[in-house]
Amino acid sequence: MSDNGLFLTLEGIDGAGKSSHLDALEALFQAQGRTVVRTREPGGTALAETLRGLILEQPMDPLTESLLVFAARRDHVVQVIEPALARGDVVLCDRFTDATFAYQGAGRGFDDAVLSTLEQWVQAGRAGRAGRPASQLLQPDVTLWFDLAPEIAAQRLAGARVPDKFEAQPVEFFRRVAQGYADRASADARRFVRIDASQARDQVWQQVEAALVARGVFAGAAR
Ligand code: TMP
């Protein structure tokens, strides 16, 4: 956290319940006097939300999917995330690049080296965060990873809403995605916080709060 801005991401397979904690997270930071920019990927700008509709609904090959995800991300980084961090805001982002490595990389079996190249293009360069050299990629400060067995996630999702292209994938796909997240987490244990999402919602929230306090993100519970 080289400046006062905080970039916090939420990750996990579909049905892990991460998004249900966004309201409480936003309230917690606001209670600390912070300005919160709440956003999501794919999405977060008019262009990126348009791309989201295509990514979630249209069949396409994994390279096309990856290019569209990163195109949406570029617009989001330049228009929303970097300016917010430069102002010192808290950016609460529902998914970011870890999702691409988990879904397109591990889930679809697409080439991680290509994803890494796209990551370099999109998260470095002129969108440079204040005090961040152009060679240093924009990355979240903290990533809350909601870890849940794919079988339980599938039960939670069943009948909840009309599934999009990803939610309609078989459980084997989500096993690979879950493994992708586990691999990302062990490769960057300093950034990732594993949340056991199999517990009841209140207990999951307590884990989130405790993890943020332990990381020094804020002094203590605000409720
Ligand atoms: P959401 O339902 O949590 O908003 O996520 C949208 C879907 O998009 C979810 O199934 C995961 C998928 N996704 C990718 O496949 N790659 C990505 O890079 C991102 C950000 C999301």
mmCIF file of C-alpha atoms and ligand atoms in Angstrom:
data_model
loop_
_atom_site.group_PDB
_atom_site.id
_atom_site.type_symbol
_atom_site.label_atom_id
_atom_site.label_comp_id
_atom_site.label_asym_id
_atom_site.label_seq_id
_atom_site.Cartn_x
_atom_site.Cartn_y
_atom_site.Cartn_z
ATOM 1 C CA MET A 1 0.000 0.000 0.000
ATOM 2 C CA SER A 2 2.380 2.601 -1.273
ATOM 3 C CA ASP A 3 -0.172 5.425 -1.055
ATOM 4 C CA ASN A 4 -3.310 5.897 0.966
ATOM 5 C CA GLY A 5 -5.522 4.076 -1.522
ATOM 6 C CA LEU A 6 -6.490 0.473 -0.842
ATOM 7 C CA PHE A 7 -7.274 -2.032 -3.571
ATOM 8 C CA LEU A 8 -9.286 -4.941 -2.148
ATOM 9 C CA THR A 9 -10.596 -7.765 -4.324
ATOM 10 C CA LEU A 10 -13.040 -10.610 -3.673
ATOM 11 C CA GLU A 11 -12.571 -13.916 -5.450
ATOM 12 C CA GLY A 12 -14.011 -17.422 -5.508
ATOM 13 C CA ILE A 13 -15.981 -19.812 -7.650
ATOM 14 C CA ASP A 14 -19.587 -19.018 -8.573
ATOM 15 C CA GLY A 15 -21.835 -19.744 -5.581
ATOM 16 C CA ALA A 16 -19.118 -19.155 -2.958
ATOM 17 C CA GLY A 17 -21.108 -16.209 -1.542
ATOM 18 C CA LYS A 18 -18.461 -13.479 -1.843
ATOM 19 C CA SER A 19 -20.777 -10.779 -3.205
ATOM 20 C CA SER A 20 -23.152 -11.053 -0.238
ATOM 21 C CA HIS A 21 -20.476 -9.407 1.954
ATOM 22 C CA LEU A 22 -19.979 -6.312 -0.202
ATOM 23 C CA ASP A 23 -22.585 -4.188 1.616
ATOM 24 C CA ALA A 24 -21.040 -4.913 5.014
ATOM 25 C CA LEU A 25 -17.517 -4.307 3.727
ATOM 26 C CA GLU A 26 -18.509 -0.987 2.225
ATOM 27 C CA ALA A 27 -20.207 0.062 5.487
ATOM 28 C CA LEU A 28 -17.169 -0.967 7.509
ATOM 29 C CA PHE A 29 -14.802 1.200 5.484
ATOM 30 C CA GLN A 30 -17.236 4.103 5.435
ATOM 31 C CA ALA A 31 -17.448 3.899 9.219
ATOM 32 C CA GLN A 32 -13.680 4.419 9.209
ATOM 33 C CA GLY A 33 -14.217 7.639 7.250
ATOM 34 C CA ARG A 34 -12.995 6.132 3.973
ATOM 35 C CA THR A 35 -14.489 6.837 0.562
ATOM 36 C CA VAL A 36 -15.372 3.535 -1.078
ATOM 37 C CA VAL A 37 -15.554 2.817 -4.798
ATOM 38 C CA ARG A 38 -17.496 -0.404 -5.191
ATOM 39 C CA THR A 39 -17.068 -2.080 -8.529
ATOM 40 C CA ARG A 40 -16.822 -5.419 -10.322
ATOM 41 C CA GLU A 41 -15.219 -7.334 -13.156
ATOM 42 C CA PRO A 42 -15.914 -7.892 -15.883
ATOM 43 C CA GLY A 43 -17.510 -4.457 -15.695
ATOM 44 C CA GLY A 44 -17.211 -1.222 -13.788
ATOM 45 C CA THR A 45 -17.441 1.162 -16.778
ATOM 46 C CA ALA A 46 -20.047 1.527 -19.528
ATOM 47 C CA LEU A 47 -17.729 -0.129 -22.054
ATOM 48 C CA ALA A 48 -16.674 -2.911 -19.685
ATOM 49 C CA GLU A 49 -20.303 -3.621 -18.729
ATOM 50 C CA THR A 50 -21.124 -3.960 -22.436
ATOM 51 C CA LEU A 51 -18.237 -6.411 -22.814
ATOM 52 C CA ARG A 52 -19.457 -8.261 -19.702
ATOM 53 C CA GLY A 53 -22.751 -9.007 -21.444
ATOM 54 C CA LEU A 54 -20.878 -10.581 -24.355
ATOM 55 C CA ILE A 55 -18.423 -12.507 -22.152
ATOM 56 C CA LEU A 56 -21.179 -13.971 -19.955
ATOM 57 C CA GLU A 57 -23.631 -14.847 -22.705
ATOM 58 C CA GLN A 58 -21.861 -15.495 -26.021
ATOM 59 C CA PRO A 59 -20.002 -18.700 -26.844
ATOM 60 C CA MET A 60 -16.400 -17.915 -27.858
ATOM 61 C CA ASP A 61 -12.972 -19.511 -27.892
ATOM 62 C CA PRO A 62 -10.708 -19.047 -24.837
ATOM 63 C CA LEU A 63 -8.387 -16.529 -26.522
ATOM 64 C CA THR A 64 -11.322 -14.329 -27.558
ATOM 65 C CA GLU A 65 -12.727 -14.616 -24.047
ATOM 66 C CA SER A 66 -9.373 -13.670 -22.506
ATOM 67 C CA LEU A 67 -8.923 -10.709 -24.843
ATOM 68 C CA LEU A 68 -12.382 -9.376 -24.026
ATOM 69 C CA VAL A 69 -11.858 -9.843 -20.282
ATOM 70 C CA PHE A 70 -8.582 -7.926 -20.441
ATOM 71 C CA ALA A 71 -10.038 -5.250 -22.739
ATOM 72 C CA ALA A 72 -12.779 -4.664 -20.171
ATOM 73 C CA ARG A 73 -10.128 -4.621 -17.429
ATOM 74 C CA ARG A 74 -8.005 -2.050 -19.221
ATOM 75 C CA ASP A 75 -10.909 0.379 -19.477
ATOM 76 C CA HIS A 76 -11.806 -0.283 -15.837
ATOM 77 C CA VAL A 77 -8.223 0.234 -14.617
ATOM 78 C CA VAL A 78 -7.750 3.473 -16.552
ATOM 79 C CA GLN A 79 -11.181 4.998 -15.943
ATOM 80 C CA VAL A 80 -12.006 3.876 -12.422
ATOM 81 C CA ILE A 81 -9.428 1.937 -10.399
ATOM 82 C CA GLU A 82 -6.277 4.013 -10.890
ATOM 83 C CA PRO A 83 -8.013 7.382 -10.380
ATOM 84 C CA ALA A 84 -9.723 6.111 -7.222
ATOM 85 C CA LEU A 85 -6.463 4.805 -5.741
ATOM 86 C CA ALA A 86 -4.714 8.057 -6.643
ATOM 87 C CA ARG A 87 -7.414 9.919 -4.664
ATOM 88 C CA GLY A 88 -6.757 7.648 -1.692
ATOM 89 C CA ASP A 89 -10.096 5.808 -1.911
ATOM 90 C CA VAL A 90 -10.836 2.212 -1.044
ATOM 91 C CA VAL A 91 -11.566 0.215 -4.207
ATOM 92 C CA LEU A 92 -13.768 -2.780 -3.393
ATOM 93 C CA CYS A 93 -13.682 -4.898 -6.520
ATOM 94 C CA ASP A 94 -15.738 -8.052 -7.028
ATOM 95 C CA ARG A 95 -13.170 -10.132 -9.001
ATOM 96 C CA PHE A 96 -10.018 -9.066 -10.839
ATOM 97 C CA THR A 97 -7.168 -10.800 -12.687
ATOM 98 C CA ASP A 98 -7.027 -13.823 -10.359
ATOM 99 C CA ALA A 99 -10.407 -14.752 -11.858
ATOM 100 C CA THR A 100 -8.871 -14.780 -15.331
ATOM 101 C CA PHE A 101 -6.102 -17.153 -14.274
ATOM 102 C CA ALA A 102 -8.671 -19.316 -12.450
ATOM 103 C CA TYR A 103 -11.463 -19.354 -15.100
ATOM 104 C CA GLN A 104 -9.706 -18.897 -18.457
ATOM 105 C CA GLY A 105 -6.392 -20.420 -17.317
ATOM 106 C CA ALA A 106 -7.262 -23.317 -15.014
ATOM 107 C CA GLY A 107 -10.942 -23.728 -15.976
ATOM 108 C CA ARG A 108 -10.661 -23.467 -19.749
ATOM 109 C CA GLY A 109 -7.079 -24.744 -19.876
ATOM 110 C CA PHE A 110 -5.872 -21.620 -21.653
ATOM 111 C CA ASP A 111 -2.187 -20.688 -21.768
ATOM 112 C CA ASP A 112 -1.035 -18.922 -18.560
ATOM 113 C CA ALA A 113 1.894 -17.352 -20.442
ATOM 114 C CA VAL A 114 -0.510 -15.514 -22.770
ATOM 115 C CA LEU A 115 -2.568 -14.402 -19.771
ATOM 116 C CA SER A 116 0.600 -13.116 -18.077
ATOM 117 C CA THR A 117 1.485 -11.118 -21.195
ATOM 118 C CA LEU A 118 -1.972 -9.567 -21.298
ATOM 119 C CA GLU A 119 -1.712 -8.836 -17.581
ATOM 120 C CA GLN A 120 1.561 -6.954 -18.222
ATOM 121 C CA TRP A 121 -0.004 -4.865 -20.950
ATOM 122 C CA VAL A 122 -3.149 -4.029 -19.011
ATOM 123 C CA GLN A 123 -1.825 -3.491 -15.493
ATOM 124 C CA ALA A 124 1.385 -1.594 -16.224
ATOM 125 C CA GLY A 125 2.187 1.538 -18.149
ATOM 126 C CA ARG A 126 0.630 4.914 -18.374
ATOM 127 C CA ALA A 127 -2.153 4.025 -15.971
ATOM 128 C CA GLY A 128 0.668 3.969 -13.399
ATOM 129 C CA ARG A 129 -0.465 4.508 -9.839
ATOM 130 C CA ALA A 130 1.116 7.461 -8.016
ATOM 131 C CA GLY A 131 4.528 6.367 -6.792
ATOM 132 C CA ARG A 132 4.394 3.102 -8.738
ATOM 133 C CA PRO A 133 7.063 2.649 -11.417
ATOM 134 C CA ALA A 134 5.696 1.765 -14.853
ATOM 135 C CA SER A 135 7.383 -1.641 -14.587
ATOM 136 C CA GLN A 136 5.432 -2.510 -11.439
ATOM 137 C CA LEU A 137 2.035 -4.044 -12.181
ATOM 138 C CA LEU A 138 -1.122 -2.819 -10.550
ATOM 139 C CA GLN A 139 -2.168 -5.613 -8.181
ATOM 140 C CA PRO A 140 -4.679 -5.769 -5.349
ATOM 141 C CA ASP A 141 -3.318 -4.999 -1.888
ATOM 142 C CA VAL A 142 -5.487 -7.704 -0.349
ATOM 143 C CA THR A 143 -7.517 -10.479 -1.979
ATOM 144 C CA LEU A 144 -10.262 -12.205 -0.015
ATOM 145 C CA TRP A 145 -10.573 -15.694 -1.488
ATOM 146 C CA PHE A 146 -13.878 -17.355 -0.613
ATOM 147 C CA ASP A 147 -13.003 -21.016 -0.761
ATOM 148 C CA LEU A 148 -15.879 -23.456 -1.119
ATOM 149 C CA ALA A 149 -16.132 -27.027 -2.445
ATOM 150 C CA PRO A 150 -17.589 -26.914 -5.973
ATOM 151 C CA GLU A 151 -20.281 -29.457 -5.032
ATOM 152 C CA ILE A 152 -21.606 -27.188 -2.268
ATOM 153 C CA ALA A 153 -21.397 -24.120 -4.508
ATOM 154 C CA ALA A 154 -23.437 -25.949 -7.161
ATOM 155 C CA GLN A 155 -26.135 -26.789 -4.595
ATOM 156 C CA ARG A 156 -26.271 -23.159 -3.487
ATOM 157 C CA LEU A 157 -26.577 -21.947 -7.070
ATOM 158 C CA ALA A 158 -29.197 -24.499 -8.124
ATOM 159 C CA GLY A 159 -32.441 -22.695 -8.838
ATOM 160 C CA ALA A 160 -31.105 -19.365 -7.516
ATOM 161 C CA ARG A 161 -31.270 -17.648 -10.916
ATOM 162 C CA VAL A 162 -31.030 -18.370 -14.623
ATOM 163 C CA PRO A 163 -27.392 -19.477 -14.990
ATOM 164 C CA ASP A 164 -25.032 -17.511 -17.216
ATOM 165 C CA LYS A 165 -22.437 -19.190 -19.457
ATOM 166 C CA PHE A 166 -20.041 -19.853 -16.574
ATOM 167 C CA GLU A 167 -22.628 -20.822 -13.963
ATOM 168 C CA ALA A 168 -23.944 -23.426 -16.406
ATOM 169 C CA GLN A 169 -20.576 -25.211 -16.506
ATOM 170 C CA PRO A 170 -20.322 -28.714 -14.976
ATOM 171 C CA VAL A 171 -18.842 -29.263 -11.535
ATOM 172 C CA GLU A 172 -15.557 -30.543 -13.087
ATOM 173 C CA PHE A 173 -14.997 -27.083 -14.559
ATOM 174 C CA PHE A 174 -15.376 -25.526 -11.102
ATOM 175 C CA ARG A 175 -13.005 -28.098 -9.599
ATOM 176 C CA ARG A 176 -10.350 -26.819 -11.992
ATOM 177 C CA VAL A 177 -11.239 -23.194 -11.252
ATOM 178 C CA ALA A 178 -11.044 -23.870 -7.494
ATOM 179 C CA GLN A 179 -7.627 -25.457 -7.979
ATOM 180 C CA GLY A 180 -6.587 -22.420 -10.003
ATOM 181 C CA TYR A 181 -7.494 -20.160 -7.082
ATOM 182 C CA ALA A 182 -5.645 -22.438 -4.642
ATOM 183 C CA ASP A 183 -2.532 -22.250 -6.821
ATOM 184 C CA ARG A 184 -2.745 -18.456 -7.062
ATOM 185 C CA ALA A 185 -3.175 -18.210 -3.288
ATOM 186 C CA SER A 186 -0.159 -20.354 -2.508
ATOM 187 C CA ALA A 187 1.941 -18.414 -5.023
ATOM 188 C CA ASP A 188 1.092 -15.106 -3.296
ATOM 189 C CA ALA A 189 0.306 -15.917 0.328
ATOM 190 C CA ARG A 190 1.086 -12.351 1.413
ATOM 191 C CA ARG A 191 -1.755 -10.917 -0.678
ATOM 192 C CA PHE A 192 -4.355 -13.699 -0.382
ATOM 193 C CA VAL A 193 -6.581 -14.331 2.622
ATOM 194 C CA ARG A 194 -8.388 -17.663 2.517
ATOM 195 C CA ILE A 195 -11.936 -17.478 3.838
ATOM 196 C CA ASP A 196 -13.673 -20.759 4.648
ATOM 197 C CA ALA A 197 -16.933 -20.091 2.801
ATOM 198 C CA SER A 198 -18.558 -23.361 3.915
ATOM 199 C CA GLN A 199 -19.504 -21.795 7.251
ATOM 200 C CA ALA A 200 -22.722 -19.907 8.017
ATOM 201 C CA ARG A 201 -22.868 -16.356 6.621
ATOM 202 C CA ASP A 202 -22.261 -14.640 9.996
ATOM 203 C CA GLN A 203 -19.205 -16.774 10.655
ATOM 204 C CA VAL A 204 -17.880 -16.070 7.176
ATOM 205 C CA TRP A 205 -18.295 -12.359 7.856
ATOM 206 C CA GLN A 206 -16.416 -12.707 11.161
ATOM 207 C CA GLN A 207 -13.531 -14.308 9.266
ATOM 208 C CA VAL A 208 -13.512 -11.411 6.797
ATOM 209 C CA GLU A 209 -13.483 -8.805 9.545
ATOM 210 C CA ALA A 210 -10.793 -10.639 11.555
ATOM 211 C CA ALA A 211 -8.603 -11.075 8.484
ATOM 212 C CA LEU A 212 -8.731 -7.378 7.641
ATOM 213 C CA VAL A 213 -7.906 -6.414 11.218
ATOM 214 C CA ALA A 214 -5.028 -8.935 11.246
ATOM 215 C CA ARG A 215 -3.665 -7.404 8.045
ATOM 216 C CA GLY A 216 -3.744 -3.951 9.604
ATOM 217 C CA VAL A 217 -6.256 -2.723 7.035
ATOM 218 C CA PHE A 218 -8.110 -0.964 9.835
ATOM 219 C CA ALA A 219 -7.773 -0.850 13.554
ATOM 220 C CA GLY A 220 -10.721 -2.958 14.617
ATOM 221 C CA ALA A 221 -14.370 -3.841 14.164
ATOM 222 C CA ALA A 222 -16.526 -0.801 13.534
ATOM 223 C CA ARG A 223 -19.844 -2.383 14.492
HETATM 224 P P1 TMP B 1 -19.740 -12.631 -11.100
HETATM 225 O O1 TMP B 1 -20.967 -13.442 -11.383
HETATM 226 O O2 TMP B 1 -19.075 -12.995 -9.815
HETATM 227 O O3 TMP B 1 -19.957 -11.170 -11.276
HETATM 228 O O4 TMP B 1 -18.645 -13.038 -12.215
HETATM 229 C C1 TMP B 1 -18.948 -13.071 -13.543
HETATM 230 C C2 TMP B 1 -18.465 -14.339 -14.185
HETATM 231 O O5 TMP B 1 -17.366 -14.021 -15.034
HETATM 232 C C3 TMP B 1 -18.009 -15.444 -13.248
HETATM 233 O O6 TMP B 1 -18.620 -16.656 -13.674
HETATM 234 C C4 TMP B 1 -16.531 -15.525 -13.463
HETATM 235 C C5 TMP B 1 -16.332 -14.975 -14.859
HETATM 236 N N1 TMP B 1 -15.038 -14.315 -15.042
HETATM 237 C C6 TMP B 1 -14.092 -14.887 -15.874
HETATM 238 O O7 TMP B 1 -14.323 -15.950 -16.443
HETATM 239 N N2 TMP B 1 -12.886 -14.260 -16.036
HETATM 240 C C7 TMP B 1 -12.591 -13.076 -15.425
HETATM 241 O O8 TMP B 1 -11.490 -12.537 -15.604
HETATM 242 C C8 TMP B 1 -13.590 -12.483 -14.580
HETATM 243 C C9 TMP B 1 -13.300 -11.174 -13.903
HETATM 244 C C10 TMP B 1 -14.794 -13.128 -14.416
#
